[in-house]
PDB file of C-alpha atoms and ligand atoms in Angstrom:
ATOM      1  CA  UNK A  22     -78.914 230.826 -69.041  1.00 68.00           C
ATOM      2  CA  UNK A  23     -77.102 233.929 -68.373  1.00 90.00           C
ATOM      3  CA  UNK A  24     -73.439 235.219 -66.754  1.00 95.00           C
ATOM      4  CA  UNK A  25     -74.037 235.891 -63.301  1.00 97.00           C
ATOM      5  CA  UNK A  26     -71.741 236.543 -60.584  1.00 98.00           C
ATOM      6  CA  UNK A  27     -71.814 234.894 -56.973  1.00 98.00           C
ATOM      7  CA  UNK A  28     -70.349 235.174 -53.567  1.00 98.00           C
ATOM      8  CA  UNK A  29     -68.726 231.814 -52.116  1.00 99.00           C
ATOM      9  CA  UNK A  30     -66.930 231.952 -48.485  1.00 99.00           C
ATOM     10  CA  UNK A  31     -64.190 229.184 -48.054  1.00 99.00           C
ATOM     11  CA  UNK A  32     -65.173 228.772 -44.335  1.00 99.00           C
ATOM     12  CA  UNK A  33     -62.768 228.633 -41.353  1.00 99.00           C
ATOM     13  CA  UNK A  34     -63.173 224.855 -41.256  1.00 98.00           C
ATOM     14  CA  UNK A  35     -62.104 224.705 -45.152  1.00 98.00           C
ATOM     15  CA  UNK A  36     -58.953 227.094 -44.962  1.00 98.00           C
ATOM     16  CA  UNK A  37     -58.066 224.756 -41.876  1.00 98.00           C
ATOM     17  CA  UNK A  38     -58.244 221.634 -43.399  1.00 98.00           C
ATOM     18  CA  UNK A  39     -55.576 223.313 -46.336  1.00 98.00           C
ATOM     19  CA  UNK A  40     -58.678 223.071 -48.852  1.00 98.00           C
ATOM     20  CA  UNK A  41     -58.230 226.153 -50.525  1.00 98.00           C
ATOM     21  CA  UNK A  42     -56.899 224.527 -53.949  1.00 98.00           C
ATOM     22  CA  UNK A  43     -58.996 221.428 -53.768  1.00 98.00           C
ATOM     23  CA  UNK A  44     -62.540 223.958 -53.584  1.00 99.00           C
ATOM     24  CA  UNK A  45     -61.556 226.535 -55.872  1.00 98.00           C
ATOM     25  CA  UNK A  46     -60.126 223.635 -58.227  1.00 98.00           C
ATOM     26  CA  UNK A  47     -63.960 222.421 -58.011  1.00 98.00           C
ATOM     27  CA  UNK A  48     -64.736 225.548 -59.227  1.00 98.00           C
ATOM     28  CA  UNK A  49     -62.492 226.482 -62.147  1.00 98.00           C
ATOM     29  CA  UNK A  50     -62.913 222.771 -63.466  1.00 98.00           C
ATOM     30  CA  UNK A  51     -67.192 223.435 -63.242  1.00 98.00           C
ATOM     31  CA  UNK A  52     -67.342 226.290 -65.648  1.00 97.00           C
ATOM     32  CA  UNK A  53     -66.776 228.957 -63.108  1.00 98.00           C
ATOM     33  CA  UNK A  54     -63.887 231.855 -63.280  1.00 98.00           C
ATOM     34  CA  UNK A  55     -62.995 233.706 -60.031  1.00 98.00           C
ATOM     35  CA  UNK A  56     -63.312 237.668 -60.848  1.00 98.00           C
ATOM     36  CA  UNK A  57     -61.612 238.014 -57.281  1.00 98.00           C
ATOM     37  CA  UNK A  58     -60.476 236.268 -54.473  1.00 98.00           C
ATOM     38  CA  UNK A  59     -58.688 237.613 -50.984  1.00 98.00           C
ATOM     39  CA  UNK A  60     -58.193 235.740 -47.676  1.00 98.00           C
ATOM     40  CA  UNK A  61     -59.293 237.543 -44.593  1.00 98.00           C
ATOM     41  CA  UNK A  62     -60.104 236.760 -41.247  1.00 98.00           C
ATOM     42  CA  UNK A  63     -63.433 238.426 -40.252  1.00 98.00           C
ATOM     43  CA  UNK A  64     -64.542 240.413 -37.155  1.00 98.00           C
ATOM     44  CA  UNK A  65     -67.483 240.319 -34.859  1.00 98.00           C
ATOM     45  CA  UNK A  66     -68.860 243.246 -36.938  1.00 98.00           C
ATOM     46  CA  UNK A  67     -68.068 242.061 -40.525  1.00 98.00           C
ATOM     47  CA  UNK A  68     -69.761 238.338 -39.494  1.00 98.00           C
ATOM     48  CA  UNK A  69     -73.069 239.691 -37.811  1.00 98.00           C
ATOM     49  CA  UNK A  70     -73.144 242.003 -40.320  1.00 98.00           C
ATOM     50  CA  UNK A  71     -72.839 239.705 -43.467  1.00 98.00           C
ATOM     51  CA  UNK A  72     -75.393 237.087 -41.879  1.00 98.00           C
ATOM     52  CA  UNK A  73     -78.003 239.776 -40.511  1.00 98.00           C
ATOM     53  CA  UNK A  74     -80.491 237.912 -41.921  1.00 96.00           C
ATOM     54  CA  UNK A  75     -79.952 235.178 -39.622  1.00 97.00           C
ATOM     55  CA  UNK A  76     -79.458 237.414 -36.714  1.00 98.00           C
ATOM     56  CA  UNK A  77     -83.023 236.281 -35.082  1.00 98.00           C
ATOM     57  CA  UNK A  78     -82.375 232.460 -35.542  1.00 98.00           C
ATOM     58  CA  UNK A  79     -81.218 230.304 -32.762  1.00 98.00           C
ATOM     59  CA  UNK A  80     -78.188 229.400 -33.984  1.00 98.00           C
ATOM     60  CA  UNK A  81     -76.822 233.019 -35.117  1.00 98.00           C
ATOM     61  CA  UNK A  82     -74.401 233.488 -31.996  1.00 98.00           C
ATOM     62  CA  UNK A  83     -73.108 230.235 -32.649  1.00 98.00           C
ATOM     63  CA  UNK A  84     -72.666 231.001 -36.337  1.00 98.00           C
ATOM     64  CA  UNK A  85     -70.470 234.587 -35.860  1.00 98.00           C
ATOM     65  CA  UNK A  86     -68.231 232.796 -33.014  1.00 98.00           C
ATOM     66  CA  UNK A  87     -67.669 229.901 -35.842  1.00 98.00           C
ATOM     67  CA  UNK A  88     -66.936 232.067 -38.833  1.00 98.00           C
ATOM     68  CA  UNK A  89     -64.827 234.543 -36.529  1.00 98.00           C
ATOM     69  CA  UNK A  90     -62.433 231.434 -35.324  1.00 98.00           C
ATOM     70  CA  UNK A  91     -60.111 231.810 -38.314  1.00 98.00           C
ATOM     71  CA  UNK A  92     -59.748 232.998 -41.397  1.00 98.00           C
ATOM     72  CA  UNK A  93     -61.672 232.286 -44.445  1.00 99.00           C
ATOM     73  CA  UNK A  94     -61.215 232.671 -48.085  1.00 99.00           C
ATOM     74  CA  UNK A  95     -64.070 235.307 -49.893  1.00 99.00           C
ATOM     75  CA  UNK A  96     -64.224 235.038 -53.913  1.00 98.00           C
ATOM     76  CA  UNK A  97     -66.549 236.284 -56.578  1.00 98.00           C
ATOM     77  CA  UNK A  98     -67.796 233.236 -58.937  1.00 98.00           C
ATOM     78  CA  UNK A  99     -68.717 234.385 -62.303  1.00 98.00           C
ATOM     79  CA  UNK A 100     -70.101 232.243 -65.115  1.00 97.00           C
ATOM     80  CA  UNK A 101     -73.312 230.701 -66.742  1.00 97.00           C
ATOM     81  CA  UNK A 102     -75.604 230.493 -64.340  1.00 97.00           C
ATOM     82  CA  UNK A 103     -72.757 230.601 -61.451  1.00 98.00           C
ATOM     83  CA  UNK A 104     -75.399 230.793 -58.625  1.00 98.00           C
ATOM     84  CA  UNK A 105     -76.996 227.373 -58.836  1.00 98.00           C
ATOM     85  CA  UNK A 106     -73.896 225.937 -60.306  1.00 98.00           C
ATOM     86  CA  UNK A 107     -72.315 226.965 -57.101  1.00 98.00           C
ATOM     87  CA  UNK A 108     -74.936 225.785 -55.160  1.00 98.00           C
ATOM     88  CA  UNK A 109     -75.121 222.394 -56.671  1.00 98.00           C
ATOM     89  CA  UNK A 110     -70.658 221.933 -56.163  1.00 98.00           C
ATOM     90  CA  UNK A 111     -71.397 222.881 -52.367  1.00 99.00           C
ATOM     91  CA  UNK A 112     -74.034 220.492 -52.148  1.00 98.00           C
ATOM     92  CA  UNK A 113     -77.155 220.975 -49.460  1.00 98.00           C
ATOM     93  CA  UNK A 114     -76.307 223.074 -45.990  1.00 98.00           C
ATOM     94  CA  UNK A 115     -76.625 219.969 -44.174  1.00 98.00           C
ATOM     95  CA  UNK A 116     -73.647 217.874 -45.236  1.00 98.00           C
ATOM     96  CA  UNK A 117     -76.046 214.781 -43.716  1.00 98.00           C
ATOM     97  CA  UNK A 118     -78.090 215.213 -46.663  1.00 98.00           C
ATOM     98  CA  UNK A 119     -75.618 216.869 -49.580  1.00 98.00           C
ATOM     99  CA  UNK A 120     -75.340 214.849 -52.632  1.00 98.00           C
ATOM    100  CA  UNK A 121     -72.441 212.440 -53.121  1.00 98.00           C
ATOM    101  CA  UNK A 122     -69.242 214.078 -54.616  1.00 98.00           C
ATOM    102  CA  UNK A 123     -69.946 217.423 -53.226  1.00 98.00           C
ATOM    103  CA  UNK A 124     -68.077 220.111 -51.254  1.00 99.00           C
ATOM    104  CA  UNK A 125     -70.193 219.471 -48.479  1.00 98.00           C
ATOM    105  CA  UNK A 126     -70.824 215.684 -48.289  1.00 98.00           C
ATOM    106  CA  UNK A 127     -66.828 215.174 -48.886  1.00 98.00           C
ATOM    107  CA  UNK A 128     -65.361 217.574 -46.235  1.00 98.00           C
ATOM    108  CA  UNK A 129     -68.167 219.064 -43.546  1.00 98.00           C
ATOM    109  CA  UNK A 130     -68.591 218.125 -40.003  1.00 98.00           C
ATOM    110  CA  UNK A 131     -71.976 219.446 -39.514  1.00 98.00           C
ATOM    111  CA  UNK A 132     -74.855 222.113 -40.487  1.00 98.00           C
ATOM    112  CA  UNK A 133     -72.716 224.782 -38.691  1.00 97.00           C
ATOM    113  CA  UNK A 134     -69.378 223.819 -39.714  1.00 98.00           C
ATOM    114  CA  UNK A 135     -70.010 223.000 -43.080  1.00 98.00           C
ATOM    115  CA  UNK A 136     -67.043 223.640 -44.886  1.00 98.00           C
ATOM    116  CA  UNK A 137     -68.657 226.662 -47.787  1.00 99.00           C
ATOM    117  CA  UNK A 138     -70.805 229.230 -48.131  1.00 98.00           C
ATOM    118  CA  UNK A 139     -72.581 230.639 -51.678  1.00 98.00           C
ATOM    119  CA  UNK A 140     -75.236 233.080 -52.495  1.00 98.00           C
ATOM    120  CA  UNK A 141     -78.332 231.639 -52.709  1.00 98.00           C
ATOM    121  CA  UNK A 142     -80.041 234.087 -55.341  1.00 98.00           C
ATOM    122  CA  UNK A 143     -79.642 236.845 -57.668  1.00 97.00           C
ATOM    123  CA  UNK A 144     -80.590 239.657 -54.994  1.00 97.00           C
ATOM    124  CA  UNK A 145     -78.709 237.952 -52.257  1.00 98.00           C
ATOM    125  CA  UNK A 146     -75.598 237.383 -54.628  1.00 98.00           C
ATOM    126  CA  UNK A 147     -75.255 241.465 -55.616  1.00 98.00           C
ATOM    127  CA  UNK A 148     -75.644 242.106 -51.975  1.00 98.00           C
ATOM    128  CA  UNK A 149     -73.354 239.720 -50.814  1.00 98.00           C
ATOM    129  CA  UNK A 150     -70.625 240.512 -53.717  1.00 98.00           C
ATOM    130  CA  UNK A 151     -70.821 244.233 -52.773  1.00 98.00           C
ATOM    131  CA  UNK A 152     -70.147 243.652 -49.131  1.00 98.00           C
ATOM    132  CA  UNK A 153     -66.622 242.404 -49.665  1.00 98.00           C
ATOM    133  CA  UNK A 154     -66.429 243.395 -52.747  1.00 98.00           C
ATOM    134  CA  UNK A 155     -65.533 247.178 -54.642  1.00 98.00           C
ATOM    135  CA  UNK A 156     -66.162 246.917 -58.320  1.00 95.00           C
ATOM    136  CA  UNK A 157     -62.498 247.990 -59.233  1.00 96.00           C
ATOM    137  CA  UNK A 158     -61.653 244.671 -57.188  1.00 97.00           C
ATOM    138  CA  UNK A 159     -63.216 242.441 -59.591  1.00 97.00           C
ATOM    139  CA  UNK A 160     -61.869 241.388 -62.937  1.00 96.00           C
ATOM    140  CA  UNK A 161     -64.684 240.546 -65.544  1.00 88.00           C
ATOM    141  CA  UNK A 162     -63.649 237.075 -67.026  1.00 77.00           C
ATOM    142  CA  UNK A 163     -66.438 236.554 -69.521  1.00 69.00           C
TER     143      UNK A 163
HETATM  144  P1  CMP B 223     -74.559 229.299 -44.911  1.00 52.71           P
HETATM  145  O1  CMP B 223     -74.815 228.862 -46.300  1.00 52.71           O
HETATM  146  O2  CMP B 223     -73.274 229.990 -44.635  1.00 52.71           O
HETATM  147  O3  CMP B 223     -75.756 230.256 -44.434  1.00 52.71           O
HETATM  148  C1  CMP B 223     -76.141 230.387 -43.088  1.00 52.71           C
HETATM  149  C2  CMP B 223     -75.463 229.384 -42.205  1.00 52.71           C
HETATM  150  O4  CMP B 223     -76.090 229.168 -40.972  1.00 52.71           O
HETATM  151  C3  CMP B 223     -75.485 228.041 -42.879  1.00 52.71           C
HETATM  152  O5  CMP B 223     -74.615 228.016 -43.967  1.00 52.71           O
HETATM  153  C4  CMP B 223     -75.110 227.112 -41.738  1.00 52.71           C
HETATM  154  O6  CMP B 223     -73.720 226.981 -41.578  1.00 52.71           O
HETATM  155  C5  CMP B 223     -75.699 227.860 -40.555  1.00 52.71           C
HETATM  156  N1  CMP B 223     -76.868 227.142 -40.077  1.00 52.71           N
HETATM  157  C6  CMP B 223     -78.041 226.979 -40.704  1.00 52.71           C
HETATM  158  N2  CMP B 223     -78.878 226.253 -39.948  1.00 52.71           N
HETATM  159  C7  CMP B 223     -78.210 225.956 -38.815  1.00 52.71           C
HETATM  160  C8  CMP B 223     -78.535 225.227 -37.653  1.00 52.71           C
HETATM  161  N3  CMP B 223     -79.729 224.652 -37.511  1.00 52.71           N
HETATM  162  N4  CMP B 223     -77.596 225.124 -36.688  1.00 52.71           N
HETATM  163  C9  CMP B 223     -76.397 225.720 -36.827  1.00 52.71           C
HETATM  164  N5  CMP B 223     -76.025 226.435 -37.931  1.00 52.71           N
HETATM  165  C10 CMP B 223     -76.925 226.529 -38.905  1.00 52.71           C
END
């Protein structure tokens, strides 16, 4: 176990749906803090740019229209092992198959519009922190 820090994306579909409170509730009331937090409504640039990774993937174009359709909520999770613990609020990508009681399985409409996004790693979490993210922006909580 160790204090780790994680990205997590409140996705257009979440800030529409006025769940702001309700997902960063789940949060705070899991063991995890939030060393920063900013709404923000992305361009082209900042959403192919975040998900490059995915940029070969059928689904890509369709992923930067979605997350470019409103605005979205960016924070930095910290605590005990904040990446899986993030990962198991959110529940799988596909809300079809996310555990009962999660983020996913209780408000997403699909794979695409589903609702949250977290860091899936340690590697991907520093990268994904430091692309919203200066360090003088984030408040350690620990
Ligand atoms: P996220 O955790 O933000 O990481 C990449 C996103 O791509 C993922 O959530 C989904 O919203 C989206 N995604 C993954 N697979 C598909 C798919 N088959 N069709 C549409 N979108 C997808």
């Amino acid at each position: 176990m160790s204090i780790q820090r994680t990205l997590s994306i409140i996705k257009p579909d979440g800030v529409a749906k006025n769940l702001v409170g309700e997902i960063l509730g789940r949060f705070e009331k899991n063991g995890l803090r939030i060393a920063g937090t900013r709404m923000q409504w992305l361009s082209q640039q900042e959403a192919e740019g975040f998900y490059a990774v995915h940029s070969e993937r059928p689904f890509f174009g369709e992923l930067v229209e979605y997350m470019t359709s409103g605005p979205v909520v960016i924070s930095v999770l910290e605590g005990e092992d904040a990446i899986s613990r993030n990962r198991e609020l959110m529940g799988a990508t596909n809300p079809a198959e996310a555990a009962p009681g999660t983020i996913r399985a209780d408000f997403a409409d699909s794979i695409g519009v589903n609702t949250v996004h977290g860091s899936d790693a340690e590697e991907t979490a520093a990268v994904e922190v430091a692309y919203f993210f200066r360090s003088t922006e984030l408040c350690a909580r620990g």
